[in-house]
PDB file of C-alpha atoms in Angstrom:
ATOM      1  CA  UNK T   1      -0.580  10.217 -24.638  1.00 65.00           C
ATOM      2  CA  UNK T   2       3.050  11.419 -23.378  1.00 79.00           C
ATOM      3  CA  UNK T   3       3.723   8.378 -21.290  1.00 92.00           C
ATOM      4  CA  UNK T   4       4.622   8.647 -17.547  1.00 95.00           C
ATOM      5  CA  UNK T   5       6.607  11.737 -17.430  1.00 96.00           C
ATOM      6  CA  UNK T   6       9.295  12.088 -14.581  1.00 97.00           C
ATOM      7  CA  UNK T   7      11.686  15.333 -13.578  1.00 97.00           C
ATOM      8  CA  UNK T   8      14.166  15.925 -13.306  1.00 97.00           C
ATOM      9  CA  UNK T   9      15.806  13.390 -15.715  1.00 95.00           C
ATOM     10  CA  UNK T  10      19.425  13.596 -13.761  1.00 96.00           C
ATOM     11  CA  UNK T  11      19.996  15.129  -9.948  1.00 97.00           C
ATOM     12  CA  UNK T  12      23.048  15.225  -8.257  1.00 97.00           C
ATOM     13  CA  UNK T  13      23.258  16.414  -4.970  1.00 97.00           C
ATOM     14  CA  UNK T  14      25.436  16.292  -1.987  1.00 97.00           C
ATOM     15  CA  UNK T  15      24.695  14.765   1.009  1.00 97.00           C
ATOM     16  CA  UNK T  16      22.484  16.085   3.796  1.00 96.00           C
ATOM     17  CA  UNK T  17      20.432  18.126   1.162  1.00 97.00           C
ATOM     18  CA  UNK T  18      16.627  17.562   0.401  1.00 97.00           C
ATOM     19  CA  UNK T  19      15.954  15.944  -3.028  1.00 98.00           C
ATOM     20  CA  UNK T  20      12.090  16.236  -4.291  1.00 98.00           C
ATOM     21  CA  UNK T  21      11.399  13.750  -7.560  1.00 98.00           C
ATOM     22  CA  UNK T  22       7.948  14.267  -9.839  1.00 98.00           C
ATOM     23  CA  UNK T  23       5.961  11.992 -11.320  1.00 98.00           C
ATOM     24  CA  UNK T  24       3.254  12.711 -13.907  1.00 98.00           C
ATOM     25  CA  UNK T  25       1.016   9.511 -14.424  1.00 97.00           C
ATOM     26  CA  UNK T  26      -1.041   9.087 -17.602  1.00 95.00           C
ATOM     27  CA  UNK T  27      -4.331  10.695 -17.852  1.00 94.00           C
ATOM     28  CA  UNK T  28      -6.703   8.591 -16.260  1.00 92.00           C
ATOM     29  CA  UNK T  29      -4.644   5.721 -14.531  1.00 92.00           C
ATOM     30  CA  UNK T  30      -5.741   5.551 -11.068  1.00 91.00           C
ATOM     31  CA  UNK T  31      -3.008   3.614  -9.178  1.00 92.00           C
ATOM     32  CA  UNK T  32       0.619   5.296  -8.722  1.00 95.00           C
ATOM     33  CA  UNK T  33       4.165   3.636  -8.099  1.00 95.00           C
ATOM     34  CA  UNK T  34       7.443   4.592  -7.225  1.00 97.00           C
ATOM     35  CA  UNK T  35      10.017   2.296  -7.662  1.00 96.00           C
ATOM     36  CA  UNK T  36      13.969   2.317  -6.688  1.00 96.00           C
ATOM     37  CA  UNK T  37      16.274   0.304  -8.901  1.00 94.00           C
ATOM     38  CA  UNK T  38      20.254  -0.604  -7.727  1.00 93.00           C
ATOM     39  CA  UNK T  39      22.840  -2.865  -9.246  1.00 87.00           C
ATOM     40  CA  UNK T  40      22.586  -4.734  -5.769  1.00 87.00           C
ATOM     41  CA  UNK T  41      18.737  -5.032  -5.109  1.00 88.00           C
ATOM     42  CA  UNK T  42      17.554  -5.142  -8.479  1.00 88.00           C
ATOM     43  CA  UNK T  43      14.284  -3.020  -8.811  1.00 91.00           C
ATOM     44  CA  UNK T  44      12.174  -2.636  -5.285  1.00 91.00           C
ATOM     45  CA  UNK T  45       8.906  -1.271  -4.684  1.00 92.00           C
ATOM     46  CA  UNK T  46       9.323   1.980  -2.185  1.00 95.00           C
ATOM     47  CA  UNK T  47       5.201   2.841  -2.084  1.00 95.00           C
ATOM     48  CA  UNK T  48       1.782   2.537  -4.001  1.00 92.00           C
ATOM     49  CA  UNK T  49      -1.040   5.012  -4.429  1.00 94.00           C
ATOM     50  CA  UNK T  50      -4.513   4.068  -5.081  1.00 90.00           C
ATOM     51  CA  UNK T  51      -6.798   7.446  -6.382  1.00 92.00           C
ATOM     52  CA  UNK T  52      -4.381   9.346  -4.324  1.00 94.00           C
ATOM     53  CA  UNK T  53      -4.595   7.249  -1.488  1.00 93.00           C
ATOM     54  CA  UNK T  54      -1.416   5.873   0.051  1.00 93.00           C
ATOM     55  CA  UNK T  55      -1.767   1.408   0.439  1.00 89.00           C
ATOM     56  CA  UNK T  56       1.565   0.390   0.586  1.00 88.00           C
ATOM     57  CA  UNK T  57       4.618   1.897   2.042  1.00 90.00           C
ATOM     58  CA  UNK T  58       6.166  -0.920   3.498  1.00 88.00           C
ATOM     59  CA  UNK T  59       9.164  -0.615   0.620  1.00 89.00           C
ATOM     60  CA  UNK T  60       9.894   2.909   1.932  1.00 92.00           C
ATOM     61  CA  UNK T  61      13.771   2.373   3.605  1.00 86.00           C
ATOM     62  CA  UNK T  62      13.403   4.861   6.465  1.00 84.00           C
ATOM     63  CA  UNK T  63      11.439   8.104   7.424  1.00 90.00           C
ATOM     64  CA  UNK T  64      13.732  10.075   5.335  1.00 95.00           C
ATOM     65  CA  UNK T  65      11.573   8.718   2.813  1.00 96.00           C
ATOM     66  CA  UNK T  66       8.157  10.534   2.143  1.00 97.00           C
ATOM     67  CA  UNK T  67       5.587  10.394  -0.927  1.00 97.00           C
ATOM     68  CA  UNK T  68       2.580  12.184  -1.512  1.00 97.00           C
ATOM     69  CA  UNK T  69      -0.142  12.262  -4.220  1.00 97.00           C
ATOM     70  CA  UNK T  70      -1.920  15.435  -3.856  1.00 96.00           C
ATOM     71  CA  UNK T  71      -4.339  14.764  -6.630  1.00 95.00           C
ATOM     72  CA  UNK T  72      -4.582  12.565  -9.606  1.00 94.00           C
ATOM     73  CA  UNK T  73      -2.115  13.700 -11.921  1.00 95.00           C
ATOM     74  CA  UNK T  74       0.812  14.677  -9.939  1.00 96.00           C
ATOM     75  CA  UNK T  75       3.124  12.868  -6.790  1.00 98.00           C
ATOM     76  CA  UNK T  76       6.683  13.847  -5.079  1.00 98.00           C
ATOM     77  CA  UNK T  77       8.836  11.369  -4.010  1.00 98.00           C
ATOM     78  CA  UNK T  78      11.072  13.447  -1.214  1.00 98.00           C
ATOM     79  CA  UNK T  79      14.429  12.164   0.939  1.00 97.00           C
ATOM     80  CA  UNK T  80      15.383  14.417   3.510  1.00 96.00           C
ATOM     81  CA  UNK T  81      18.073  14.180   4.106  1.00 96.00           C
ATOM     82  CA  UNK T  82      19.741  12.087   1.798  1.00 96.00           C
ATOM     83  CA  UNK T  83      22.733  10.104   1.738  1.00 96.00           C
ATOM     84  CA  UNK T  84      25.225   8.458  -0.498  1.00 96.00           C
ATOM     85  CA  UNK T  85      23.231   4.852  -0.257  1.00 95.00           C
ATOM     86  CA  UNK T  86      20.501   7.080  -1.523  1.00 96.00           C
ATOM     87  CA  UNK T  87      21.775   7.266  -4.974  1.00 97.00           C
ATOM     88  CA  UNK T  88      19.754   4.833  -7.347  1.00 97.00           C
ATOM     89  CA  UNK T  89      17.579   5.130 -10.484  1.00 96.00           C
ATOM     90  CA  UNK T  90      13.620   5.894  -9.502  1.00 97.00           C
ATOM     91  CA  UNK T  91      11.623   4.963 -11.699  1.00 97.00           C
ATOM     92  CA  UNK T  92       7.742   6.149 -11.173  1.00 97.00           C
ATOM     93  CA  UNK T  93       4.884   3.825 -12.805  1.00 95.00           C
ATOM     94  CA  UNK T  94       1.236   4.280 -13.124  1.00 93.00           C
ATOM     95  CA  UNK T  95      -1.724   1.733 -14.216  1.00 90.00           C
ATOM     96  CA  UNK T  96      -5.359   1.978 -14.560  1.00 86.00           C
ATOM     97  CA  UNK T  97      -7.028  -0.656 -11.442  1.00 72.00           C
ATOM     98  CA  UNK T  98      -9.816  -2.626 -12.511  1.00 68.00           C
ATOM     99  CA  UNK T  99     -10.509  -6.079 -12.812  1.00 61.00           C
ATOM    100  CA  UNK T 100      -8.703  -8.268 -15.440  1.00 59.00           C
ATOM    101  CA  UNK T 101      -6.092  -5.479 -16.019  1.00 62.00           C
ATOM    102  CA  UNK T 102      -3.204  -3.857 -14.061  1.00 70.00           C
ATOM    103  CA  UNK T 103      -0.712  -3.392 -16.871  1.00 81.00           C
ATOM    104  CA  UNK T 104       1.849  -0.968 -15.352  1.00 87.00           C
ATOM    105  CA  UNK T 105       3.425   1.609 -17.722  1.00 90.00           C
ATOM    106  CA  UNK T 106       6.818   3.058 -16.520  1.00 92.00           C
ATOM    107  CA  UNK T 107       8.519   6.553 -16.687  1.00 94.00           C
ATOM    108  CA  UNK T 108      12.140   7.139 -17.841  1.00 93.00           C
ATOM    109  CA  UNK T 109      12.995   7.665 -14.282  1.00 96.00           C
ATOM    110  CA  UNK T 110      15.246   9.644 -12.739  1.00 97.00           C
ATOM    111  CA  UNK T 111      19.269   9.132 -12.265  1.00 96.00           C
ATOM    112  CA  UNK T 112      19.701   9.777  -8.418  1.00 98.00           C
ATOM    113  CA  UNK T 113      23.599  10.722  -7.462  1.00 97.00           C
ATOM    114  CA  UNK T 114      24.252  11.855  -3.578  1.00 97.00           C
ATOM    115  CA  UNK T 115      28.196  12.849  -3.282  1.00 96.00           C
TER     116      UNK T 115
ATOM    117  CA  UNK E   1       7.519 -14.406   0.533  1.00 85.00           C
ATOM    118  CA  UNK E   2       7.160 -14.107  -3.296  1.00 90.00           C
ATOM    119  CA  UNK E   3      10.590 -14.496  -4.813  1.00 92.00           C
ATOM    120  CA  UNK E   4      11.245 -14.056  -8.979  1.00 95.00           C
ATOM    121  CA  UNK E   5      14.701 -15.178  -9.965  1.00 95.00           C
ATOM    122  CA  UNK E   6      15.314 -14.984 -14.119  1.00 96.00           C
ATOM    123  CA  UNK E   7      17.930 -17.780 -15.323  1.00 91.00           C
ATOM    124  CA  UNK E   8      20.529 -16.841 -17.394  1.00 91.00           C
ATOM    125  CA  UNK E   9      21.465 -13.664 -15.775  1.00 93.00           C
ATOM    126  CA  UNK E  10      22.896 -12.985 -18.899  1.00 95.00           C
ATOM    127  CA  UNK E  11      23.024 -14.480 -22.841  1.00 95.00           C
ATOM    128  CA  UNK E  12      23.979 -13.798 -26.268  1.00 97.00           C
ATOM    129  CA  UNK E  13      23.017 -15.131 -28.812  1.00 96.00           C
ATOM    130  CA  UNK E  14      24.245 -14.629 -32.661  1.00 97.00           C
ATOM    131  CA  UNK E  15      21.644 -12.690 -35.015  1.00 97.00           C
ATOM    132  CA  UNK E  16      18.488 -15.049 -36.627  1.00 97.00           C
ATOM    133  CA  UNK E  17      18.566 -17.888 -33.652  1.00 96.00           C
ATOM    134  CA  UNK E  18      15.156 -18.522 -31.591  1.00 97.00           C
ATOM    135  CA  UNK E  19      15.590 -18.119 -27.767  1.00 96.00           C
ATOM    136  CA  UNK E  20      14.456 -18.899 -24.724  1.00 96.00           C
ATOM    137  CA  UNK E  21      14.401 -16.984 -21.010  1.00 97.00           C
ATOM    138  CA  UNK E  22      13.357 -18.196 -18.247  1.00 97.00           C
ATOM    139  CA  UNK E  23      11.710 -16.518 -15.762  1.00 97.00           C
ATOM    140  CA  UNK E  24      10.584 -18.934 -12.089  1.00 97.00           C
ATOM    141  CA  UNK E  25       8.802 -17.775  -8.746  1.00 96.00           C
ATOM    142  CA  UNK E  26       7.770 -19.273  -5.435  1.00 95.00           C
ATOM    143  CA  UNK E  27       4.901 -18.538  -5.051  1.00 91.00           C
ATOM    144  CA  UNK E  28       1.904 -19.732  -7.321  1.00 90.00           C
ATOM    145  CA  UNK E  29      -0.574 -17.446  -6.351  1.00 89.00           C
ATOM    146  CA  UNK E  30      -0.212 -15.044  -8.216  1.00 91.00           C
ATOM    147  CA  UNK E  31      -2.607 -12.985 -10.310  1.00 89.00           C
ATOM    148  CA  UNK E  32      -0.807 -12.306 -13.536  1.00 90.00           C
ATOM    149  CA  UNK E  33       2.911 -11.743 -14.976  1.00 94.00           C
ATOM    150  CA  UNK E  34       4.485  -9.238 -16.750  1.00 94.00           C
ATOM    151  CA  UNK E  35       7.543  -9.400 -19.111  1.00 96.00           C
ATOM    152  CA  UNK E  36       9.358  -6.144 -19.451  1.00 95.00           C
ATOM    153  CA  UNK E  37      12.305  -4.739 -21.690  1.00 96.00           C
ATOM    154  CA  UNK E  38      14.795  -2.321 -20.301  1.00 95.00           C
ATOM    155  CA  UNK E  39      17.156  -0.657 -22.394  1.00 93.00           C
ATOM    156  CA  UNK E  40      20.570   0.721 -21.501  1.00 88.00           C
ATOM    157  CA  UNK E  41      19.510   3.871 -19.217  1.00 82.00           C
ATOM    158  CA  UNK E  42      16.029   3.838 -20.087  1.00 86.00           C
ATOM    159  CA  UNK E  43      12.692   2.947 -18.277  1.00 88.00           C
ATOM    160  CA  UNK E  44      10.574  -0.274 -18.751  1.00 92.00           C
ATOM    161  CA  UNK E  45       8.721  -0.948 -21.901  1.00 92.00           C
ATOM    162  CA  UNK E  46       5.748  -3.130 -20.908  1.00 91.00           C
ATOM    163  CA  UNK E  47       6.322  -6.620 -23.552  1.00 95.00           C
ATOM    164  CA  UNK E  48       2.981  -9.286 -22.263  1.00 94.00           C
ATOM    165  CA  UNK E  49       0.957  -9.499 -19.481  1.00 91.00           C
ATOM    166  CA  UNK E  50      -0.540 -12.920 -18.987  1.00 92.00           C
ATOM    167  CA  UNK E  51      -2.939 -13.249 -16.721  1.00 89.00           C
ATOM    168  CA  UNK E  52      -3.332 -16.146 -14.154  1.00 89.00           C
ATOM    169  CA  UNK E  53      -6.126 -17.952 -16.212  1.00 90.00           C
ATOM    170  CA  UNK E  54      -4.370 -17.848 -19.658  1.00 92.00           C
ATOM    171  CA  UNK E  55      -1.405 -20.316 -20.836  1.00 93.00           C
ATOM    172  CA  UNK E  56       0.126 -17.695 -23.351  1.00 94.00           C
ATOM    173  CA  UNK E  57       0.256 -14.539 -25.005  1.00 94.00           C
ATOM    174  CA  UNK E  58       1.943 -13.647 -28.269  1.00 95.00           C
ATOM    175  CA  UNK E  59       2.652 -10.016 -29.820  1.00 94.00           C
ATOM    176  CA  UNK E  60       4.942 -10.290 -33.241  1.00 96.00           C
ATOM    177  CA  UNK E  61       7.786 -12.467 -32.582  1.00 97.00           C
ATOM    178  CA  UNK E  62       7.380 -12.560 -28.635  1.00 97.00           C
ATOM    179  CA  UNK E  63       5.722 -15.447 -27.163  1.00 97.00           C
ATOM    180  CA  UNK E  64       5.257 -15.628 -23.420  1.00 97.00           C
ATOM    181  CA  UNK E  65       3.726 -18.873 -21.802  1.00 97.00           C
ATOM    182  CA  UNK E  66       3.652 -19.637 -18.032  1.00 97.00           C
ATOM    183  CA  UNK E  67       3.049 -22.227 -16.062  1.00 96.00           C
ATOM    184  CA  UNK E  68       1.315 -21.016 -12.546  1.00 92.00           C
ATOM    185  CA  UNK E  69       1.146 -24.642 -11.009  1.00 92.00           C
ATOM    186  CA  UNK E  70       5.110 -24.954 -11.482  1.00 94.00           C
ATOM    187  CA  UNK E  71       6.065 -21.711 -10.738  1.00 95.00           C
ATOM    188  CA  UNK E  72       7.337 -20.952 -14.271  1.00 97.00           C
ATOM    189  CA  UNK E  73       6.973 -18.699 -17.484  1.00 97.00           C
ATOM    190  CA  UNK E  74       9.133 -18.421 -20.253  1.00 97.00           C
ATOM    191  CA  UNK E  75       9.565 -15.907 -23.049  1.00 97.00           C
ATOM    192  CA  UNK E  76      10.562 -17.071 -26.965  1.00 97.00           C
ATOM    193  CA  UNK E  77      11.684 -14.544 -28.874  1.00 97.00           C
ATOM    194  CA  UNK E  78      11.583 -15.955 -32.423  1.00 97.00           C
ATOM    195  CA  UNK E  79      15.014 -14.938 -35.018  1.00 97.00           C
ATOM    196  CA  UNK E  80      16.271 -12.100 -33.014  1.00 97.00           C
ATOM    197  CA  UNK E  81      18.035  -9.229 -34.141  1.00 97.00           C
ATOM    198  CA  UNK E  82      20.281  -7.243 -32.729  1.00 97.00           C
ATOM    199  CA  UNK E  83      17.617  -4.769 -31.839  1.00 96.00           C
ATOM    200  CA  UNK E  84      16.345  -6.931 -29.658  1.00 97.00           C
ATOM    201  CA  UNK E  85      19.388  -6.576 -27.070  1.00 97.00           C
ATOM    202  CA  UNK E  86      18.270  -5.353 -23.558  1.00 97.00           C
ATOM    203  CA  UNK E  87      17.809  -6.596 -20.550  1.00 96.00           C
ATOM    204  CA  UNK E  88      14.579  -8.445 -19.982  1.00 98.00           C
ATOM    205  CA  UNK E  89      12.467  -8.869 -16.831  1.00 97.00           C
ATOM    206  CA  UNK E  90       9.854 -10.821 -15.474  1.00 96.00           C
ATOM    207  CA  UNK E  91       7.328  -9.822 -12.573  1.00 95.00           C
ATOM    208  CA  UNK E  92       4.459 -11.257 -10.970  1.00 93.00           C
ATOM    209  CA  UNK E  93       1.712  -9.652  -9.077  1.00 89.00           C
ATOM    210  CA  UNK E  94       0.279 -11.382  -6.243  1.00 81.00           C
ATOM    211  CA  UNK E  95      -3.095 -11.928  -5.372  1.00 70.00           C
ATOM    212  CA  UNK E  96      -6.009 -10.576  -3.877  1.00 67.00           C
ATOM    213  CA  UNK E  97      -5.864  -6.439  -3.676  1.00 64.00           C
ATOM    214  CA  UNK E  98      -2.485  -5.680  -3.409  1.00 69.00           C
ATOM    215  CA  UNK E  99      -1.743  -4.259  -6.905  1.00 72.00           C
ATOM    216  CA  UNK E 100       2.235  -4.931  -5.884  1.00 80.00           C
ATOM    217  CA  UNK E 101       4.763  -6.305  -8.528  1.00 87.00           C
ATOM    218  CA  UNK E 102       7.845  -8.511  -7.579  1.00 91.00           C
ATOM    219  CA  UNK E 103      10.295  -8.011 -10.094  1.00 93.00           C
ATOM    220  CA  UNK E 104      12.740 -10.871 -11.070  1.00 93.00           C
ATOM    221  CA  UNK E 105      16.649 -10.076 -11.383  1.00 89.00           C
ATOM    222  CA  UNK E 106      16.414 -10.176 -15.221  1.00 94.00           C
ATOM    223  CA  UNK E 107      18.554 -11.665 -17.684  1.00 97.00           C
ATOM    224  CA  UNK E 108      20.926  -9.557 -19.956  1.00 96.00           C
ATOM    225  CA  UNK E 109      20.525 -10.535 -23.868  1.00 97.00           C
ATOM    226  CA  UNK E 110      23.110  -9.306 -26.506  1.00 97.00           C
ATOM    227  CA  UNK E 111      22.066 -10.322 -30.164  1.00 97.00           C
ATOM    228  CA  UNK E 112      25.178 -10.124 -32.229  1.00 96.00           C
ATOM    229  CA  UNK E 113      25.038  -8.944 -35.872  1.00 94.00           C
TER     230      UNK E 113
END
């Protein structure tokens, strides 16, 4: 299997422009993470998906912040617009969710700059 | 609130010694805890998951015990080498259904050859 796969690798954007991150979980994991990691905050949880299905967003920072998972093998992470405090490594994760295992594999994430 | 602090923040160690980090949280009710390896701009590489139940979990030269009553795993890493120099981190999942991990700050190792 290729692992989590996450694009782009590197974005660098200036501020007030839309930024759209992808996520690729592995084939057959059912639950879906994004994750934001800082020098400051360490890594955070921003939202979870459970077979698509949205359970937590209470890590999202403001509305600027959406996610969707519009099927199994495939979610966006958007900010709209975005902003210098925006800038951050994302990392997305993905796990299969049954009892007596939730090992979470993680993606290479992606290297966020806003200017 | 679950909080996961990792103590030291940061260690090195010279090339063939045995050592020990420390991972602590506040909550005991947890369901199980990861330990994770970061390298230099990379993503996390999962290391042992122990669940609530078990006491400790080995893979090669990584042990990982933890103590839910105190609040407290630890993971040995057994005559390091300098490939072994990342940052590690800890991070527990709660509970009931929330499949949610609280990551720990994580503590910086540097094995020197």
């Amino acid at each position: 299997d290729a692992g989590v796969i996450q694009s782009p690798r590197h974005e660098v954007t200036e501020m007030g422009q839309e930024v759209t991150l992808r996520c690729k979980p592995i084939s057959g994991h059912n639950s879906l993470f994004w994750y934001r990691q800082t020098m400051m905050r360490g890594l955070e949880l921003l939202i979870y998906f459970n077979n698509n299905v949205p359970i937590d967003d209470s890590g999202m920072p403001e509305d600027r912040f959406s996610a969707k998972m519009p099927n199994a093998s495939f979610s966006t992470l958007k900010i709209q617009p975005s902003e210098p405090r925006d800038s951050a490594v994302y990392f997305c994760a993905s796990s299969f969710h049954r009892v007596g295992s939730y090992e979470q594999y993680f993606g290479p994430g992606t290297r966020l700059t806003v200017t | 609130k679950q909080e996961v602090t990792q103590i030291p923040a940061a260690l090195s160690v010279p090339e063939g010694e045995n050592l020990v980090l420390n991972c602590s949280f506040t909550d005991s009710a947890i369901y199980n805890l990861q330990w994770f390896r970061q390298d230099p701009g990379k993503g996390l590489t999962s290391l042992l998951l122990i669940q609530s139940s078990q006491r400790e979990q080995t893979s090669g030269r990584l042990n990982a015990s933890l103590d839910k009553s105190s609040g407290r795993s630890t993971l040995y890493i057994a005559a390091s080498q300098p490939g072994d120099s990342a940052t590690y981190l800890c991070a527990v999942r709660q509970g009931g259904a929330t499949n949610k991990l609280i990551f720990g700050t994580g503590t910086l190792l540097a094995v020197q050859p």
